[in-house]
mmCIF file of C-alpha atoms in Angstrom:
data_model
loop_
_atom_site.group_PDB
_atom_site.id
_atom_site.type_symbol
_atom_site.label_atom_id
_atom_site.label_comp_id
_atom_site.label_asym_id
_atom_site.label_seq_id
_atom_site.Cartn_x
_atom_site.Cartn_y
_atom_site.Cartn_z
ATOM 1 C CA MET Y 1 -4.125 10.715 -15.065
ATOM 2 C CA ALA Y 2 -4.088 14.220 -13.592
ATOM 3 C CA HIS Y 3 -4.762 15.683 -17.032
ATOM 4 C CA SER Y 4 -7.569 13.237 -17.597
ATOM 5 C CA LEU Y 5 -9.007 14.083 -14.180
ATOM 6 C CA TRP Y 6 -9.159 17.727 -14.915
ATOM 7 C CA HIS Y 7 -10.769 17.259 -18.419
ATOM 8 C CA ASN Y 8 -13.092 14.411 -17.211
ATOM 9 C CA GLU Y 9 -11.556 11.927 -19.692
ATOM 10 C CA GLU Y 10 -11.371 8.226 -19.515
ATOM 11 C CA THR Y 11 -7.961 6.832 -18.639
ATOM 12 C CA VAL Y 12 -6.387 3.609 -19.811
ATOM 13 C CA MET Y 13 -4.793 1.835 -16.862
ATOM 14 C CA PRO Y 14 -1.649 -0.241 -17.336
ATOM 15 C CA ARG Y 15 -2.475 -3.564 -18.927
ATOM 16 C CA PHE Y 16 -0.370 -5.686 -16.541
ATOM 17 C CA SER Y 17 -1.684 -4.065 -13.440
ATOM 18 C CA THR Y 18 -4.458 -4.913 -10.987
ATOM 19 C CA GLN Y 19 -5.973 -1.538 -11.794
ATOM 20 C CA HIS Y 20 -6.647 -2.737 -15.294
ATOM 21 C CA THR Y 21 -9.430 -4.932 -14.190
ATOM 22 C CA ASN Y 22 -10.250 -3.356 -10.862
ATOM 23 C CA ARG Y 23 -10.350 0.445 -11.733
ATOM 24 C CA SER Y 24 -9.285 2.752 -8.938
ATOM 25 C CA ASN Y 25 -7.338 5.896 -8.432
ATOM 26 C CA ILE Y 26 -5.028 5.249 -5.409
ATOM 27 C CA TYR Y 27 -3.328 8.723 -5.796
ATOM 28 C CA PHE Y 28 -6.557 10.807 -6.181
ATOM 29 C CA LEU Y 29 -5.584 13.817 -3.966
ATOM 30 C CA TYR Y 30 -2.190 13.873 -5.524
ATOM 31 C CA GLN Y 31 -3.505 13.902 -9.057
ATOM 32 C CA ALA Y 32 -6.223 16.357 -8.165
ATOM 33 C CA SER Y 33 -3.671 18.814 -6.831
ATOM 34 C CA LEU Y 34 -1.378 18.141 -9.862
ATOM 35 C CA SER Y 35 -4.100 18.635 -12.476
ATOM 36 C CA PRO Y 36 -4.268 22.490 -12.557
ATOM 37 C CA PHE Y 37 -0.577 22.457 -13.539
ATOM 38 C CA VAL Y 38 -1.268 20.153 -16.582
ATOM 39 C CA ALA Y 39 -4.851 21.335 -17.475
ATOM 40 C CA HIS Y 40 -3.659 23.741 -20.238
ATOM 41 C CA CYS Y 41 -1.818 20.962 -22.124
ATOM 42 C CA GLU Y 42 -3.170 19.024 -25.032
ATOM 43 C CA THR Y 43 -3.994 15.363 -24.369
ATOM 44 C CA ARG Y 44 -0.950 13.932 -26.225
ATOM 45 C CA ASP Y 45 1.451 16.803 -25.560
ATOM 46 C CA PHE Y 46 3.619 14.888 -23.021
ATOM 47 C CA ASP Y 47 6.309 17.503 -22.988
ATOM 48 C CA CYS Y 48 3.937 20.164 -21.745
ATOM 49 C CA ILE Y 49 2.487 17.720 -19.201
ATOM 50 C CA ILE Y 50 5.971 16.845 -17.909
ATOM 51 C CA ARG Y 51 6.900 20.571 -17.577
ATOM 52 C CA GLY Y 52 3.662 21.253 -15.654
ATOM 53 C CA SER Y 53 4.400 18.316 -13.439
ATOM 54 C CA GLN Y 54 7.959 19.538 -12.874
ATOM 55 C CA VAL Y 55 6.597 22.958 -11.761
ATOM 56 C CA TYR Y 56 4.251 21.280 -9.368
ATOM 57 C CA HIS Y 57 6.998 19.139 -7.886
ATOM 58 C CA SER Y 58 9.341 22.029 -7.467
ATOM 59 C CA LEU Y 59 6.558 23.746 -5.418
ATOM 60 C CA ILE Y 60 5.947 20.670 -3.380
ATOM 61 C CA LEU Y 61 9.691 20.142 -2.621
ATOM 62 C CA SER Y 62 9.857 23.860 -1.638
ATOM 63 C CA LEU Y 63 6.983 23.367 0.662
ATOM 64 C CA LEU Y 64 8.559 20.250 2.196
ATOM 65 C CA ALA Y 65 11.773 22.135 2.679
ATOM 66 C CA VAL Y 66 9.988 25.127 4.434
ATOM 67 C CA LEU Y 67 8.055 22.549 6.674
ATOM 68 C CA VAL Y 68 11.366 20.897 7.699
ATOM 69 C CA TYR Y 69 13.025 24.224 8.336
ATOM 70 C CA THR Y 70 10.040 25.436 10.411
ATOM 71 C CA ILE Y 71 9.894 22.375 12.451
ATOM 72 C CA CYS Y 72 13.584 22.242 13.188
ATOM 73 C CA LEU Y 73 13.486 25.861 14.088
ATOM 74 C CA ARG Y 74 10.668 25.411 16.543
ATOM 75 C CA ILE Y 75 12.494 22.463 18.247
ATOM 76 C CA LEU Y 76 15.781 24.286 18.375
ATOM 77 C CA LYS Y 77 14.194 27.468 19.789
ATOM 78 C CA ARG Y 78 12.451 25.487 22.494
ATOM 79 C CA ALA Y 79 15.714 23.909 23.348
ATOM 80 C CA LEU Y 80 17.361 27.451 23.613
ATOM 81 C CA VAL Y 81 20.031 26.459 21.019
ATOM 82 C CA VAL Y 82 22.243 29.327 19.827
ATOM 83 C CA ASN Y 83 21.734 30.353 16.148
ATOM 84 C CA PRO Y 84 18.661 28.074 15.493
ATOM 85 C CA GLU Y 85 18.121 29.674 12.101
ATOM 86 C CA ILE Y 86 21.488 28.663 10.749
ATOM 87 C CA ILE Y 87 21.284 25.241 12.276
ATOM 88 C CA SER Y 88 17.744 24.680 10.944
ATOM 89 C CA ALA Y 89 18.881 25.814 7.405
ATOM 90 C CA CYS Y 90 21.883 23.453 7.630
ATOM 91 C CA LEU Y 91 19.617 20.562 8.668
ATOM 92 C CA THR Y 92 17.172 21.191 5.858
ATOM 93 C CA VAL Y 93 19.978 21.340 3.246
ATOM 94 C CA LEU Y 94 21.370 18.167 4.870
ATOM 95 C CA MET Y 95 17.957 16.427 4.413
ATOM 96 C CA PHE Y 96 18.377 16.743 0.728
ATOM 97 C CA LEU Y 97 22.059 15.661 0.785
ATOM 98 C CA ILE Y 98 21.644 12.428 2.860
ATOM 99 C CA SER Y 99 21.995 10.035 -0.103
ATOM 100 C CA ARG Y 100 21.780 9.745 -3.815
ATOM 101 C CA GLN Y 101 18.910 7.107 -3.544
ATOM 102 C CA TYR Y 102 16.919 9.439 -1.222
ATOM 103 C CA ASN Y 103 17.278 12.331 -3.669
ATOM 104 C CA HIS Y 104 16.335 10.093 -6.615
ATOM 105 C CA ARG Y 105 13.035 9.065 -4.744
ATOM 106 C CA MET Y 106 12.361 12.694 -3.714
ATOM 107 C CA LEU Y 107 12.726 14.005 -7.339
ATOM 108 C CA LEU Y 108 10.554 11.330 -8.908
ATOM 109 C CA GLU Y 109 7.249 12.783 -10.077
ATOM 110 C CA ARG Y 110 5.297 10.610 -7.655
ATOM 111 C CA PRO Y 111 3.139 11.347 -4.681
ATOM 112 C CA ILE Y 112 5.835 10.374 -2.051
ATOM 113 C CA THR Y 113 6.940 13.992 -1.710
ATOM 114 C CA LEU Y 114 3.427 15.165 -0.984
ATOM 115 C CA SER Y 115 2.934 12.326 1.414
ATOM 116 C CA LEU Y 116 6.038 13.361 3.378
ATOM 117 C CA ILE Y 117 4.451 16.796 3.906
ATOM 118 C CA PHE Y 118 1.438 15.017 5.452
ATOM 119 C CA VAL Y 119 3.835 12.986 7.742
ATOM 120 C CA GLY Y 120 5.581 16.162 8.827
ATOM 121 C CA VAL Y 121 2.237 17.885 9.699
ATOM 122 C CA PHE Y 122 1.240 14.702 11.409
ATOM 123 C CA LEU Y 123 4.434 14.606 13.547
ATOM 124 C CA TYR Y 124 3.846 18.262 14.478
ATOM 125 C CA ALA Y 125 0.324 17.426 15.518
ATOM 126 C CA LEU Y 126 1.435 14.586 17.786
ATOM 127 C CA ILE Y 127 4.009 16.656 19.412
ATOM 128 C CA ARG Y 128 1.668 19.538 20.040
ATOM 129 C CA LYS Y 129 -1.203 17.282 20.937
ATOM 130 C CA LYS Y 130 -3.643 18.600 18.327
ATOM 131 C CA ASN Y 131 -6.381 15.830 18.421
ATOM 132 C CA TYR Y 132 -8.286 17.185 15.587
ATOM 133 C CA TRP Y 133 -5.274 17.130 13.302
ATOM 134 C CA ILE Y 134 -4.175 13.676 14.452
ATOM 135 C CA PHE Y 135 -7.493 12.322 13.286
ATOM 136 C CA LEU Y 136 -7.742 14.499 10.093
ATOM 137 C CA VAL Y 137 -4.292 13.972 8.603
ATOM 138 C CA PRO Y 138 -4.517 10.139 8.323
ATOM 139 C CA LEU Y 139 -7.943 10.626 6.834
ATOM 140 C CA ILE Y 140 -6.685 12.844 4.159
ATOM 141 C CA TYR Y 141 -3.474 10.858 3.727
ATOM 142 C CA VAL Y 142 -5.581 7.860 2.286
ATOM 143 C CA PHE Y 143 -6.577 9.969 -0.665
ATOM 144 C CA THR Y 144 -2.921 10.995 -1.260
ATOM 145 C CA TYR Y 145 -0.723 7.844 -1.231
ATOM 146 C CA SER Y 146 -1.145 4.201 -1.839
ATOM 147 C CA VAL Y 147 0.881 3.167 1.259
ATOM 148 C CA THR Y 148 -1.803 4.356 3.543
ATOM 149 C CA PHE Y 149 -0.578 2.473 6.711
ATOM 150 C CA MET Y 150 2.722 4.330 6.605
ATOM 151 C CA ILE Y 151 1.077 7.291 8.506
ATOM 152 C CA ILE Y 152 0.514 4.908 11.605
ATOM 153 C CA ILE Y 153 4.246 4.460 12.040
ATOM 154 C CA PRO Y 154 4.828 7.891 13.563
ATOM 155 C CA ALA Y 155 1.897 7.342 15.917
ATOM 156 C CA GLY Y 156 3.134 3.925 16.868
ATOM 157 C CA ILE Y 157 6.604 5.325 17.689
ATOM 158 C CA TYR Y 158 5.020 8.243 19.664
ATOM 159 C CA PHE Y 159 2.936 5.585 21.577
ATOM 160 C CA LEU Y 160 6.119 3.659 22.412
ATOM 161 C CA LEU Y 161 7.848 6.799 23.604
ATOM 162 C CA CYS Y 162 4.834 7.682 25.797
ATOM 163 C CA LEU Y 163 4.968 4.050 27.144
ATOM 164 C CA LEU Y 164 8.366 4.959 28.611
ATOM 165 C CA SER Y 165 7.172 8.131 30.200
ATOM 166 C CA ASN Y 166 4.634 8.902 32.899
ATOM 167 C CA LYS Y 167 0.972 7.736 33.218
ATOM 168 C CA GLU Y 168 -0.475 10.865 31.712
ATOM 169 C CA ASP Y 169 1.682 10.709 28.593
ATOM 170 C CA PHE Y 170 0.894 6.979 28.341
ATOM 171 C CA ARG Y 171 -2.791 7.653 28.263
ATOM 172 C CA TYR Y 172 -2.381 10.353 25.611
ATOM 173 C CA GLY Y 173 -0.213 7.965 23.592
ATOM 174 C CA ILE Y 174 -3.091 5.528 23.454
ATOM 175 C CA LYS Y 175 -5.487 8.262 22.579
ATOM 176 C CA ALA Y 176 -3.244 9.505 19.775
ATOM 177 C CA LEU Y 177 -2.817 6.027 18.390
ATOM 178 C CA TRP Y 178 -6.565 5.518 18.553
ATOM 179 C CA LEU Y 179 -7.334 8.811 16.786
ATOM 180 C CA SER Y 180 -4.823 7.874 14.027
ATOM 181 C CA PHE Y 181 -6.327 4.548 13.468
ATOM 182 C CA ALA Y 182 -9.840 6.093 13.472
ATOM 183 C CA GLY Y 183 -8.811 8.784 10.916
ATOM 184 C CA LEU Y 184 -7.159 6.089 8.717
ATOM 185 C CA ALA Y 185 -10.233 3.749 8.966
ATOM 186 C CA THR Y 186 -12.592 6.645 8.105
ATOM 187 C CA GLY Y 187 -10.563 7.532 5.065
ATOM 188 C CA ILE Y 188 -10.564 3.830 3.912
ATOM 189 C CA VAL Y 189 -14.306 3.828 4.396
ATOM 190 C CA LEU Y 190 -14.734 7.010 2.437
ATOM 191 C CA ARG Y 191 -12.410 5.812 -0.321
ATOM 192 C CA PRO Y 192 -12.148 2.042 -0.152
ATOM 193 C CA ASP Y 193 -10.392 1.641 -3.594
ATOM 194 C CA SER Y 194 -7.350 3.647 -2.069
ATOM 195 C CA TYR Y 195 -6.216 0.663 0.065
#
């Protein structure tokens, strides 16, 4: 589909799928970002398309690892932990060694890896109270992954944690949850076939 998107070709959707009769592209942003890596391939050259996809996914996994390392490093430095760089590197490696099933899902050529990058940025925006990003990330997330409501889970957990804190945090928790729902709703309105 990414190759067809780049070359503006018609794609045949799977026959035993709801998308066969109700055409939609629920992974639009994922396929749009993958398409430059497979654009040089011939339409039926599946080996070339798979190699391009593997390069793309290697870059995304690297970006995810850098994001995890950076977030862990920032948290550990704020907590004044000794040797935060080493501990952050160990936590990043540990993330990829948690389980065989986790690695299998991460290495599939599917948009879940790209969506985890958005979840990481969203968590950082929640912690740093970046209202613009709390609205924008769920909006863009709709164009990336079919499980669009997954982005609300971190906002819900953040709200529950704020509920246990003081009044000021509680008010901000409500605001963050509202901004998340507003961003998600805006994304669904802009691209209703992604839900």
